[in-house]
Amino acid sequence: MKHFLLIGFLISCVLAFFFSPFASSFPDGLERVSKELGFFHKEIEPIIKSPIPDYSSPFIKDGRLATSFAGLMGTLFTFILAYSTGYIIKKFKKK
Amino acid sequence: MHIPDGFLDVKTWTTLWGISGIGVSYAIKKVEKEFDRKKIPLIGVSAAFVFASQMLNFPVAGGTSGHFVGGVLVAILLGPWAGLLVMTQVLAIQCFIFQDGGLTALGANIFNMGIVGSVFGYYIYKFFIKIMRNIQNNVFISAFLSSWITIIFSASFCAIELSISGTSPLSLVLPMMAGVHALIGIGEGLITILVLNFIKKVRVDLLRLQGGYGI
């Protein structure tokens, strides 16, 4: 189990760091449909300002590298969040 | 298909926040009661993988791209409710940190990609497993079909929400969303199989748990 998890985790990091800059920049399904049907303009400014909008770290100038770092950070955050949530849910289980 | 702020009206997004809230609370209860403690690290890794792979948009026909969603995959590995939790956390990180999907629309996105994506997807998967229970490699066939169907359903629910919000008429937005995602869903199915094939080599027991035959 340990090795499998480690491999899975490393694959995720590699995908996020090395592959994310080469992802297709075409509009995704919903965005495409919203443009075609003319409701794309309805999108409003996000209610909350996020620190890393659109997967590009603002403090890194190079576009591809910014995406790589955003991807890696997101993968780590998600891992930590999901792992700790799972742990906490099980820990507070009523005996 | 992450819905941004502004596409859904107030009644629609508040309702979907409510439904998803109930769904996620139920998922927490189910995980608390039934989930195997030893598999908690797998929750973390699955979430990390889903996040990473959702960044990797692949082109489909006509200048459009799609990306892996992963609801069925995590449901096969973790069960439907832990799957819903994973999808919820990925969507929350995308929304709060990366501005991918609006805050008002987060309930809708959890509904489409978590409740439909993982819970509904899981039962579709189980349905195929059942009708193919004596067929070799039923896990892979079922995984492909259920992933593909689930993406189309998620996209269709998204279209229904847009039409209820008065954003776009159902007669236009439903066939278009379902059509585009019928293509994207093929990618979803293939990636799901690819990952399951890797897992088959290293941790075949995870697949046997979910009704795999002849593997």
PDB file of C-alpha atoms in Angstrom:
ATOM      1  CA  MET A   1       0.000   0.000   0.000  1.00  0.00           C
ATOM      2  CA  LYS A   2       2.762   2.434   0.978  1.00  0.00           C
ATOM      3  CA  HIS A   3       4.586   2.174  -2.345  1.00  0.00           C
ATOM      4  CA  PHE A   4       1.414   2.395  -4.335  1.00  0.00           C
ATOM      5  CA  LEU A   5       0.404   5.570  -2.527  1.00  0.00           C
ATOM      6  CA  LEU A   6       3.826   7.112  -2.901  1.00  0.00           C
ATOM      7  CA  ILE A   7       3.825   6.362  -6.632  1.00  0.00           C
ATOM      8  CA  GLY A   8       0.314   7.775  -7.002  1.00  0.00           C
ATOM      9  CA  PHE A   9       1.293  10.907  -5.150  1.00  0.00           C
ATOM     10  CA  LEU A  10       4.457  11.382  -7.215  1.00  0.00           C
ATOM     11  CA  ILE A  11       2.571  10.836 -10.475  1.00  0.00           C
ATOM     12  CA  SER A  12       0.106  13.541  -9.406  1.00  0.00           C
ATOM     13  CA  CYS A  13       2.925  15.973  -8.657  1.00  0.00           C
ATOM     14  CA  VAL A  14       4.659  15.220 -11.957  1.00  0.00           C
ATOM     15  CA  LEU A  15       1.406  15.724 -13.896  1.00  0.00           C
ATOM     16  CA  ALA A  16       0.737  19.006 -12.130  1.00  0.00           C
ATOM     17  CA  PHE A  17       4.252  20.356 -12.457  1.00  0.00           C
ATOM     18  CA  PHE A  18       5.514  19.128 -15.810  1.00  0.00           C
ATOM     19  CA  PHE A  19       2.357  18.572 -17.826  1.00  0.00           C
ATOM     20  CA  SER A  20       0.070  21.420 -16.771  1.00  0.00           C
ATOM     21  CA  PRO A  21       1.905  24.099 -18.823  1.00  0.00           C
ATOM     22  CA  PHE A  22       1.175  22.059 -21.941  1.00  0.00           C
ATOM     23  CA  ALA A  23      -2.547  21.634 -21.318  1.00  0.00           C
ATOM     24  CA  SER A  24      -4.827  22.752 -24.129  1.00  0.00           C
ATOM     25  CA  SER A  25      -5.802  26.410 -23.838  1.00  0.00           C
ATOM     26  CA  PHE A  26      -8.921  25.992 -25.952  1.00  0.00           C
ATOM     27  CA  PRO A  27     -12.120  26.948 -24.099  1.00  0.00           C
ATOM     28  CA  ASP A  28     -13.588  24.005 -22.207  1.00  0.00           C
ATOM     29  CA  GLY A  29     -17.000  22.502 -22.937  1.00  0.00           C
ATOM     30  CA  LEU A  30     -19.082  24.904 -20.871  1.00  0.00           C
ATOM     31  CA  GLU A  31     -17.081  27.980 -21.918  1.00  0.00           C
ATOM     32  CA  ARG A  32     -17.425  27.023 -25.562  1.00  0.00           C
ATOM     33  CA  VAL A  33     -21.179  26.528 -25.263  1.00  0.00           C
ATOM     34  CA  SER A  34     -21.544  29.823 -23.373  1.00  0.00           C
ATOM     35  CA  LYS A  35     -19.788  31.666 -26.201  1.00  0.00           C
ATOM     36  CA  GLU A  36     -21.745  29.916 -28.902  1.00  0.00           C
ATOM     37  CA  LEU A  37     -25.085  30.597 -27.213  1.00  0.00           C
ATOM     38  CA  GLY A  38     -24.148  34.131 -26.221  1.00  0.00           C
ATOM     39  CA  PHE A  39     -24.222  33.992 -22.447  1.00  0.00           C
ATOM     40  CA  PHE A  40     -20.477  34.104 -21.873  1.00  0.00           C
ATOM     41  CA  HIS A  41     -20.732  37.803 -20.950  1.00  0.00           C
ATOM     42  CA  LYS A  42     -22.916  36.895 -17.964  1.00  0.00           C
ATOM     43  CA  GLU A  43     -19.871  35.748 -16.086  1.00  0.00           C
ATOM     44  CA  ILE A  44     -19.218  38.325 -13.379  1.00  0.00           C
ATOM     45  CA  GLU A  45     -16.162  39.203 -11.371  1.00  0.00           C
ATOM     46  CA  PRO A  46     -15.617  36.450  -8.828  1.00  0.00           C
ATOM     47  CA  ILE A  47     -17.155  37.161  -5.439  1.00  0.00           C
ATOM     48  CA  ILE A  48     -13.926  36.285  -3.698  1.00  0.00           C
ATOM     49  CA  LYS A  49     -10.482  37.300  -4.836  1.00  0.00           C
ATOM     50  CA  SER A  50      -8.319  34.254  -4.917  1.00  0.00           C
ATOM     51  CA  PRO A  51      -4.571  34.364  -4.408  1.00  0.00           C
ATOM     52  CA  ILE A  52      -3.732  32.430  -7.577  1.00  0.00           C
ATOM     53  CA  PRO A  53      -6.355  33.168 -10.245  1.00  0.00           C
ATOM     54  CA  ASP A  54      -6.415  30.956 -13.333  1.00  0.00           C
ATOM     55  CA  TYR A  55      -3.634  28.683 -12.174  1.00  0.00           C
ATOM     56  CA  SER A  56      -0.855  31.172 -12.553  1.00  0.00           C
ATOM     57  CA  SER A  57       1.186  32.248  -9.575  1.00  0.00           C
ATOM     58  CA  PRO A  58       1.322  36.055  -9.713  1.00  0.00           C
ATOM     59  CA  PHE A  59       4.834  36.237  -8.312  1.00  0.00           C
ATOM     60  CA  ILE A  60       6.396  34.206 -11.117  1.00  0.00           C
ATOM     61  CA  LYS A  61       6.834  36.020 -14.404  1.00  0.00           C
ATOM     62  CA  ASP A  62       7.322  33.110 -16.780  1.00  0.00           C
ATOM     63  CA  GLY A  63       3.844  31.907 -17.776  1.00  0.00           C
ATOM     64  CA  ARG A  64       4.638  28.219 -17.995  1.00  0.00           C
ATOM     65  CA  LEU A  65       6.601  28.126 -14.776  1.00  0.00           C
ATOM     66  CA  ALA A  66       3.809  30.034 -13.026  1.00  0.00           C
ATOM     67  CA  THR A  67       1.345  27.363 -14.109  1.00  0.00           C
ATOM     68  CA  SER A  68       3.701  24.603 -12.998  1.00  0.00           C
ATOM     69  CA  PHE A  69       4.045  26.064  -9.550  1.00  0.00           C
ATOM     70  CA  ALA A  70       0.338  26.734  -9.232  1.00  0.00           C
ATOM     71  CA  GLY A  71      -0.318  23.135 -10.213  1.00  0.00           C
ATOM     72  CA  LEU A  72       2.160  21.726  -7.750  1.00  0.00           C
ATOM     73  CA  MET A  73       0.913  23.919  -4.918  1.00  0.00           C
ATOM     74  CA  GLY A  74      -2.697  23.015  -5.657  1.00  0.00           C
ATOM     75  CA  THR A  75      -1.852  19.320  -5.687  1.00  0.00           C
ATOM     76  CA  LEU A  76      -0.093  19.598  -2.319  1.00  0.00           C
ATOM     77  CA  PHE A  77      -2.912  21.681  -0.777  1.00  0.00           C
ATOM     78  CA  THR A  78      -5.504  19.215  -2.007  1.00  0.00           C
ATOM     79  CA  PHE A  79      -3.539  16.271  -0.666  1.00  0.00           C
ATOM     80  CA  ILE A  80      -3.115  17.888   2.751  1.00  0.00           C
ATOM     81  CA  LEU A  81      -6.749  18.996   2.916  1.00  0.00           C
ATOM     82  CA  ALA A  82      -8.181  15.619   1.920  1.00  0.00           C
ATOM     83  CA  TYR A  83      -5.811  13.611   4.081  1.00  0.00           C
ATOM     84  CA  SER A  84      -6.384  15.723   7.179  1.00  0.00           C
ATOM     85  CA  THR A  85     -10.153  15.858   6.667  1.00  0.00           C
ATOM     86  CA  GLY A  86     -10.282  12.086   6.420  1.00  0.00           C
ATOM     87  CA  TYR A  87      -8.139  11.789   9.513  1.00  0.00           C
ATOM     88  CA  ILE A  88     -10.246  14.261  11.494  1.00  0.00           C
ATOM     89  CA  ILE A  89     -13.552  12.651  10.486  1.00  0.00           C
ATOM     90  CA  LYS A  90     -12.304   9.279  11.688  1.00  0.00           C
ATOM     91  CA  LYS A  91     -10.712  10.662  14.819  1.00  0.00           C
ATOM     92  CA  PHE A  92     -13.876  12.254  16.126  1.00  0.00           C
ATOM     93  CA  LYS A  93     -15.927   9.168  15.501  1.00  0.00           C
ATOM     94  CA  LYS A  94     -18.228   8.573  18.448  1.00  0.00           C
ATOM     95  CA  LYS A  95     -17.189   5.419  20.195  1.00  0.00           C
TER      96      LYS A  95
ATOM     97  CA  MET B   1     -17.636  22.372 -16.710  1.00  0.00           C
ATOM     98  CA  HIS B   2     -16.914  24.552 -13.696  1.00  0.00           C
ATOM     99  CA  ILE B   3     -19.718  27.115 -13.571  1.00  0.00           C
ATOM    100  CA  PRO B   4     -18.460  30.661 -12.823  1.00  0.00           C
ATOM    101  CA  ASP B   5     -20.276  33.330 -10.809  1.00  0.00           C
ATOM    102  CA  GLY B   6     -23.058  35.003 -12.783  1.00  0.00           C
ATOM    103  CA  PHE B   7     -24.368  32.069 -14.828  1.00  0.00           C
ATOM    104  CA  LEU B   8     -26.876  30.917 -12.198  1.00  0.00           C
ATOM    105  CA  ASP B   9     -29.634  32.984 -10.600  1.00  0.00           C
ATOM    106  CA  VAL B  10     -30.117  33.248  -6.843  1.00  0.00           C
ATOM    107  CA  LYS B  11     -32.882  30.645  -6.485  1.00  0.00           C
ATOM    108  CA  THR B  12     -30.886  28.080  -8.440  1.00  0.00           C
ATOM    109  CA  TRP B  13     -27.535  28.479  -6.747  1.00  0.00           C
ATOM    110  CA  THR B  14     -28.974  28.676  -3.236  1.00  0.00           C
ATOM    111  CA  THR B  15     -31.043  25.528  -3.854  1.00  0.00           C
ATOM    112  CA  LEU B  16     -27.994  23.694  -5.135  1.00  0.00           C
ATOM    113  CA  TRP B  17     -25.911  24.880  -2.188  1.00  0.00           C
ATOM    114  CA  GLY B  18     -28.632  23.375   0.019  1.00  0.00           C
ATOM    115  CA  ILE B  19     -28.755  20.054  -1.810  1.00  0.00           C
ATOM    116  CA  SER B  20     -24.978  19.742  -1.925  1.00  0.00           C
ATOM    117  CA  GLY B  21     -24.739  20.714   1.736  1.00  0.00           C
ATOM    118  CA  ILE B  22     -27.081  17.885   2.660  1.00  0.00           C
ATOM    119  CA  GLY B  23     -25.220  15.474   0.369  1.00  0.00           C
ATOM    120  CA  VAL B  24     -21.808  16.355   1.776  1.00  0.00           C
ATOM    121  CA  SER B  25     -23.023  16.134   5.401  1.00  0.00           C
ATOM    122  CA  TYR B  26     -24.402  12.700   4.640  1.00  0.00           C
ATOM    123  CA  ALA B  27     -21.098  11.754   3.008  1.00  0.00           C
ATOM    124  CA  ILE B  28     -19.204  12.811   6.150  1.00  0.00           C
ATOM    125  CA  LYS B  29     -21.513  10.628   8.282  1.00  0.00           C
ATOM    126  CA  LYS B  30     -21.049   7.652   5.973  1.00  0.00           C
ATOM    127  CA  VAL B  31     -17.270   8.003   5.947  1.00  0.00           C
ATOM    128  CA  GLU B  32     -17.233   8.408   9.721  1.00  0.00           C
ATOM    129  CA  LYS B  33     -19.225   5.206  10.186  1.00  0.00           C
ATOM    130  CA  GLU B  34     -18.118   2.918   7.405  1.00  0.00           C
ATOM    131  CA  PHE B  35     -14.868   4.020   5.846  1.00  0.00           C
ATOM    132  CA  ASP B  36     -11.819   1.875   6.506  1.00  0.00           C
ATOM    133  CA  ARG B  37      -9.348   3.945   8.510  1.00  0.00           C
ATOM    134  CA  LYS B  38      -6.398   2.363   6.697  1.00  0.00           C
ATOM    135  CA  LYS B  39      -7.590   3.856   3.431  1.00  0.00           C
ATOM    136  CA  ILE B  40      -7.445   7.478   4.578  1.00  0.00           C
ATOM    137  CA  PRO B  41      -4.077   8.074   2.859  1.00  0.00           C
ATOM    138  CA  LEU B  42      -5.718   6.845  -0.342  1.00  0.00           C
ATOM    139  CA  ILE B  43      -8.263   9.663   0.036  1.00  0.00           C
ATOM    140  CA  GLY B  44      -5.405  12.167   0.082  1.00  0.00           C
ATOM    141  CA  VAL B  45      -3.667  10.684  -2.936  1.00  0.00           C
ATOM    142  CA  SER B  46      -6.914  10.360  -4.910  1.00  0.00           C
ATOM    143  CA  ALA B  47      -7.728  14.010  -4.258  1.00  0.00           C
ATOM    144  CA  ALA B  48      -4.230  15.086  -5.303  1.00  0.00           C
ATOM    145  CA  PHE B  49      -4.509  13.045  -8.496  1.00  0.00           C
ATOM    146  CA  VAL B  50      -7.947  14.430  -9.338  1.00  0.00           C
ATOM    147  CA  PHE B  51      -6.737  17.988  -8.816  1.00  0.00           C
ATOM    148  CA  ALA B  52      -3.625  17.487 -10.944  1.00  0.00           C
ATOM    149  CA  SER B  53      -5.400  15.727 -13.781  1.00  0.00           C
ATOM    150  CA  GLN B  54      -8.222  18.284 -13.879  1.00  0.00           C
ATOM    151  CA  MET B  55      -5.614  20.853 -14.902  1.00  0.00           C
ATOM    152  CA  LEU B  56      -4.693  18.897 -18.006  1.00  0.00           C
ATOM    153  CA  ASN B  57      -7.130  20.028 -20.656  1.00  0.00           C
ATOM    154  CA  PHE B  58      -7.006  17.932 -23.794  1.00  0.00           C
ATOM    155  CA  PRO B  59      -8.296  19.203 -27.130  1.00  0.00           C
ATOM    156  CA  VAL B  60     -11.442  17.715 -28.614  1.00  0.00           C
ATOM    157  CA  ALA B  61     -13.023  18.603 -31.936  1.00  0.00           C
ATOM    158  CA  GLY B  62     -13.534  22.160 -33.114  1.00  0.00           C
ATOM    159  CA  GLY B  63     -11.278  24.266 -30.907  1.00  0.00           C
ATOM    160  CA  THR B  64     -12.762  23.023 -27.671  1.00  0.00           C
ATOM    161  CA  SER B  65     -11.010  21.326 -24.808  1.00  0.00           C
ATOM    162  CA  GLY B  66     -12.076  19.094 -21.981  1.00  0.00           C
ATOM    163  CA  HIS B  67     -10.483  17.718 -18.894  1.00  0.00           C
ATOM    164  CA  PHE B  68     -10.741  14.649 -16.748  1.00  0.00           C
ATOM    165  CA  VAL B  69     -13.248  14.984 -13.892  1.00  0.00           C
ATOM    166  CA  GLY B  70     -12.608  11.754 -12.026  1.00  0.00           C
ATOM    167  CA  GLY B  71     -15.831  11.259 -10.092  1.00  0.00           C
ATOM    168  CA  VAL B  72     -16.336   7.665 -11.166  1.00  0.00           C
ATOM    169  CA  LEU B  73     -12.677   6.762 -10.721  1.00  0.00           C
ATOM    170  CA  VAL B  74     -12.578   7.915  -7.095  1.00  0.00           C
ATOM    171  CA  ALA B  75     -15.937   6.269  -6.418  1.00  0.00           C
ATOM    172  CA  ILE B  76     -14.570   2.947  -7.707  1.00  0.00           C
ATOM    173  CA  LEU B  77     -11.519   3.271  -5.453  1.00  0.00           C
ATOM    174  CA  LEU B  78     -13.127   4.760  -2.345  1.00  0.00           C
ATOM    175  CA  GLY B  79     -16.863   4.212  -2.613  1.00  0.00           C
ATOM    176  CA  PRO B  80     -19.445   6.834  -3.590  1.00  0.00           C
ATOM    177  CA  TRP B  81     -19.479   8.897  -0.389  1.00  0.00           C
ATOM    178  CA  ALA B  82     -15.763   9.210   0.170  1.00  0.00           C
ATOM    179  CA  GLY B  83     -15.696   9.937  -3.559  1.00  0.00           C
ATOM    180  CA  LEU B  84     -18.112  12.817  -3.051  1.00  0.00           C
ATOM    181  CA  LEU B  85     -15.888  14.156  -0.266  1.00  0.00           C
ATOM    182  CA  VAL B  86     -12.833  14.049  -2.512  1.00  0.00           C
ATOM    183  CA  MET B  87     -14.631  15.839  -5.357  1.00  0.00           C
ATOM    184  CA  THR B  88     -15.952  18.461  -2.935  1.00  0.00           C
ATOM    185  CA  GLN B  89     -12.492  19.212  -1.623  1.00  0.00           C
ATOM    186  CA  VAL B  90     -10.970  19.458  -5.073  1.00  0.00           C
ATOM    187  CA  LEU B  91     -13.748  21.820  -6.181  1.00  0.00           C
ATOM    188  CA  ALA B  92     -13.338  23.906  -3.023  1.00  0.00           C
ATOM    189  CA  ILE B  93      -9.586  24.295  -3.567  1.00  0.00           C
ATOM    190  CA  GLN B  94     -10.167  25.202  -7.223  1.00  0.00           C
ATOM    191  CA  CYS B  95     -12.784  27.773  -6.240  1.00  0.00           C
ATOM    192  CA  PHE B  96     -11.072  29.415  -3.269  1.00  0.00           C
ATOM    193  CA  ILE B  97      -7.462  29.331  -4.396  1.00  0.00           C
ATOM    194  CA  PHE B  98      -7.561  29.270  -8.188  1.00  0.00           C
ATOM    195  CA  GLN B  99     -10.812  31.053  -9.051  1.00  0.00           C
ATOM    196  CA  ASP B 100     -11.917  28.088 -11.129  1.00  0.00           C
ATOM    197  CA  GLY B 101     -15.672  27.888 -10.625  1.00  0.00           C
ATOM    198  CA  GLY B 102     -17.565  30.616  -8.776  1.00  0.00           C
ATOM    199  CA  LEU B 103     -18.300  30.715  -5.062  1.00  0.00           C
ATOM    200  CA  THR B 104     -22.032  31.117  -5.659  1.00  0.00           C
ATOM    201  CA  ALA B 105     -21.857  28.239  -8.150  1.00  0.00           C
ATOM    202  CA  LEU B 106     -19.823  25.975  -5.867  1.00  0.00           C
ATOM    203  CA  GLY B 107     -22.968  24.186  -4.684  1.00  0.00           C
ATOM    204  CA  ALA B 108     -23.933  23.562  -8.307  1.00  0.00           C
ATOM    205  CA  ASN B 109     -20.453  22.371  -9.199  1.00  0.00           C
ATOM    206  CA  ILE B 110     -20.415  19.989  -6.226  1.00  0.00           C
ATOM    207  CA  PHE B 111     -23.824  18.737  -7.310  1.00  0.00           C
ATOM    208  CA  ASN B 112     -22.811  18.205 -10.955  1.00  0.00           C
ATOM    209  CA  MET B 113     -19.336  16.770 -10.489  1.00  0.00           C
ATOM    210  CA  GLY B 114     -19.634  15.321  -6.975  1.00  0.00           C
ATOM    211  CA  ILE B 115     -23.162  14.100  -6.352  1.00  0.00           C
ATOM    212  CA  VAL B 116     -23.872  13.269  -9.992  1.00  0.00           C
ATOM    213  CA  GLY B 117     -20.181  12.682 -10.794  1.00  0.00           C
ATOM    214  CA  SER B 118     -19.358  10.341  -7.954  1.00  0.00           C
ATOM    215  CA  VAL B 119     -22.524   9.051  -6.266  1.00  0.00           C
ATOM    216  CA  PHE B 120     -24.716   8.666  -9.342  1.00  0.00           C
ATOM    217  CA  GLY B 121     -21.666   7.563 -11.331  1.00  0.00           C
ATOM    218  CA  TYR B 122     -20.937   4.861  -8.794  1.00  0.00           C
ATOM    219  CA  TYR B 123     -24.395   3.337  -9.104  1.00  0.00           C
ATOM    220  CA  ILE B 124     -24.184   3.407 -12.883  1.00  0.00           C
ATOM    221  CA  TYR B 125     -20.861   1.596 -12.543  1.00  0.00           C
ATOM    222  CA  LYS B 126     -22.403  -0.967 -10.205  1.00  0.00           C
ATOM    223  CA  PHE B 127     -25.263  -1.467 -12.625  1.00  0.00           C
ATOM    224  CA  PHE B 128     -22.849  -2.343 -15.434  1.00  0.00           C
ATOM    225  CA  ILE B 129     -20.805  -4.560 -13.124  1.00  0.00           C
ATOM    226  CA  LYS B 130     -23.989  -6.417 -12.267  1.00  0.00           C
ATOM    227  CA  ILE B 131     -25.139  -7.053 -15.815  1.00  0.00           C
ATOM    228  CA  MET B 132     -21.584  -8.057 -16.796  1.00  0.00           C
ATOM    229  CA  ARG B 133     -20.707  -9.971 -13.673  1.00  0.00           C
ATOM    230  CA  ASN B 134     -19.431 -13.012 -15.537  1.00  0.00           C
ATOM    231  CA  ILE B 135     -17.563 -11.169 -18.218  1.00  0.00           C
ATOM    232  CA  GLN B 136     -13.785 -10.901 -18.161  1.00  0.00           C
ATOM    233  CA  ASN B 137     -12.509  -7.401 -17.492  1.00  0.00           C
ATOM    234  CA  ASN B 138     -15.954  -6.197 -16.498  1.00  0.00           C
ATOM    235  CA  VAL B 139     -14.283  -3.535 -14.343  1.00  0.00           C
ATOM    236  CA  PHE B 140     -12.787  -1.841 -17.369  1.00  0.00           C
ATOM    237  CA  ILE B 141     -15.856  -2.018 -19.584  1.00  0.00           C
ATOM    238  CA  SER B 142     -18.090  -0.816 -16.750  1.00  0.00           C
ATOM    239  CA  ALA B 143     -15.661   1.929 -15.793  1.00  0.00           C
ATOM    240  CA  PHE B 144     -15.478   3.252 -19.338  1.00  0.00           C
ATOM    241  CA  LEU B 145     -19.225   3.204 -19.925  1.00  0.00           C
ATOM    242  CA  SER B 146     -20.140   4.674 -16.547  1.00  0.00           C
ATOM    243  CA  SER B 147     -17.511   7.430 -16.811  1.00  0.00           C
ATOM    244  CA  TRP B 148     -18.741   8.387 -20.237  1.00  0.00           C
ATOM    245  CA  ILE B 149     -22.415   8.368 -19.266  1.00  0.00           C
ATOM    246  CA  THR B 150     -21.727  10.250 -16.036  1.00  0.00           C
ATOM    247  CA  ILE B 151     -19.951  13.100 -17.839  1.00  0.00           C
ATOM    248  CA  ILE B 152     -22.926  13.468 -20.172  1.00  0.00           C
ATOM    249  CA  PHE B 153     -25.275  13.496 -17.181  1.00  0.00           C
ATOM    250  CA  SER B 154     -23.172  16.061 -15.310  1.00  0.00           C
ATOM    251  CA  ALA B 155     -23.158  18.299 -18.375  1.00  0.00           C
ATOM    252  CA  SER B 156     -26.902  17.839 -18.821  1.00  0.00           C
ATOM    253  CA  PHE B 157     -27.579  18.823 -15.220  1.00  0.00           C
ATOM    254  CA  CYS B 158     -25.369  21.852 -15.754  1.00  0.00           C
ATOM    255  CA  ALA B 159     -27.493  22.739 -18.815  1.00  0.00           C
ATOM    256  CA  ILE B 160     -30.731  22.292 -16.846  1.00  0.00           C
ATOM    257  CA  GLU B 161     -29.427  24.605 -14.116  1.00  0.00           C
ATOM    258  CA  LEU B 162     -28.512  27.223 -16.709  1.00  0.00           C
ATOM    259  CA  SER B 163     -31.971  27.054 -18.237  1.00  0.00           C
ATOM    260  CA  ILE B 164     -33.748  27.232 -14.849  1.00  0.00           C
ATOM    261  CA  SER B 165     -31.646  30.335 -14.179  1.00  0.00           C
ATOM    262  CA  GLY B 166     -32.924  31.874 -17.405  1.00  0.00           C
ATOM    263  CA  THR B 167     -29.375  32.019 -18.767  1.00  0.00           C
ATOM    264  CA  SER B 168     -30.054  29.975 -21.887  1.00  0.00           C
ATOM    265  CA  PRO B 169     -33.072  28.087 -23.254  1.00  0.00           C
ATOM    266  CA  LEU B 170     -33.039  24.355 -22.506  1.00  0.00           C
ATOM    267  CA  SER B 171     -33.749  23.418 -26.133  1.00  0.00           C
ATOM    268  CA  LEU B 172     -30.412  24.967 -27.120  1.00  0.00           C
ATOM    269  CA  VAL B 173     -28.142  24.506 -24.137  1.00  0.00           C
ATOM    270  CA  LEU B 174     -29.028  20.897 -23.281  1.00  0.00           C
ATOM    271  CA  PRO B 175     -28.192  19.283 -26.643  1.00  0.00           C
ATOM    272  CA  MET B 176     -25.089  21.401 -26.989  1.00  0.00           C
ATOM    273  CA  MET B 177     -23.724  20.659 -23.516  1.00  0.00           C
ATOM    274  CA  ALA B 178     -24.562  16.962 -23.822  1.00  0.00           C
ATOM    275  CA  GLY B 179     -23.077  16.831 -27.328  1.00  0.00           C
ATOM    276  CA  VAL B 180     -19.743  18.438 -26.462  1.00  0.00           C
ATOM    277  CA  HIS B 181     -19.429  16.320 -23.339  1.00  0.00           C
ATOM    278  CA  ALA B 182     -20.240  13.136 -25.207  1.00  0.00           C
ATOM    279  CA  LEU B 183     -16.850  13.756 -26.841  1.00  0.00           C
ATOM    280  CA  ILE B 184     -15.072  14.863 -23.677  1.00  0.00           C
ATOM    281  CA  GLY B 185     -16.577  11.841 -21.899  1.00  0.00           C
ATOM    282  CA  ILE B 186     -14.650   9.496 -24.197  1.00  0.00           C
ATOM    283  CA  GLY B 187     -11.460  11.018 -22.814  1.00  0.00           C
ATOM    284  CA  GLU B 188     -12.849  10.623 -19.311  1.00  0.00           C
ATOM    285  CA  GLY B 189     -13.544   6.945 -19.927  1.00  0.00           C
ATOM    286  CA  LEU B 190     -10.098   6.304 -21.413  1.00  0.00           C
ATOM    287  CA  ILE B 191      -8.242   8.022 -18.571  1.00  0.00           C
ATOM    288  CA  THR B 192     -10.325   6.122 -16.010  1.00  0.00           C
ATOM    289  CA  ILE B 193      -9.364   2.829 -17.672  1.00  0.00           C
ATOM    290  CA  LEU B 194      -5.717   3.871 -17.876  1.00  0.00           C
ATOM    291  CA  VAL B 195      -5.569   4.586 -14.151  1.00  0.00           C
ATOM    292  CA  LEU B 196      -7.474   1.414 -13.257  1.00  0.00           C
ATOM    293  CA  ASN B 197      -5.112  -0.596 -15.415  1.00  0.00           C
ATOM    294  CA  PHE B 198      -2.186   0.819 -13.458  1.00  0.00           C
ATOM    295  CA  ILE B 199      -3.949   0.022 -10.187  1.00  0.00           C
ATOM    296  CA  LYS B 200      -4.671  -3.485 -11.427  1.00  0.00           C
ATOM    297  CA  LYS B 201      -0.930  -4.050 -11.689  1.00  0.00           C
ATOM    298  CA  VAL B 202      -0.043  -2.731  -8.247  1.00  0.00           C
ATOM    299  CA  ARG B 203      -3.165  -3.069  -6.096  1.00  0.00           C
ATOM    300  CA  VAL B 204      -5.583  -5.452  -7.740  1.00  0.00           C
ATOM    301  CA  ASP B 205      -7.483  -5.933  -4.453  1.00  0.00           C
ATOM    302  CA  LEU B 206      -8.889  -2.404  -4.743  1.00  0.00           C
ATOM    303  CA  LEU B 207     -10.627  -3.433  -7.966  1.00  0.00           C
ATOM    304  CA  ARG B 208     -11.816  -6.813  -6.726  1.00  0.00           C
ATOM    305  CA  LEU B 209     -13.595  -5.046  -3.889  1.00  0.00           C
ATOM    306  CA  GLN B 210     -15.892  -3.372  -6.362  1.00  0.00           C
ATOM    307  CA  GLY B 211     -17.043  -6.465  -8.174  1.00  0.00           C
ATOM    308  CA  GLY B 212     -14.196  -7.031 -10.612  1.00  0.00           C
ATOM    309  CA  TYR B 213     -14.241 -10.429 -12.302  1.00  0.00           C
ATOM    310  CA  GLY B 214     -11.462 -12.232 -14.086  1.00  0.00           C
ATOM    311  CA  ILE B 215      -8.726  -9.830 -13.103  1.00  0.00           C
TER     312      ILE B 215
END
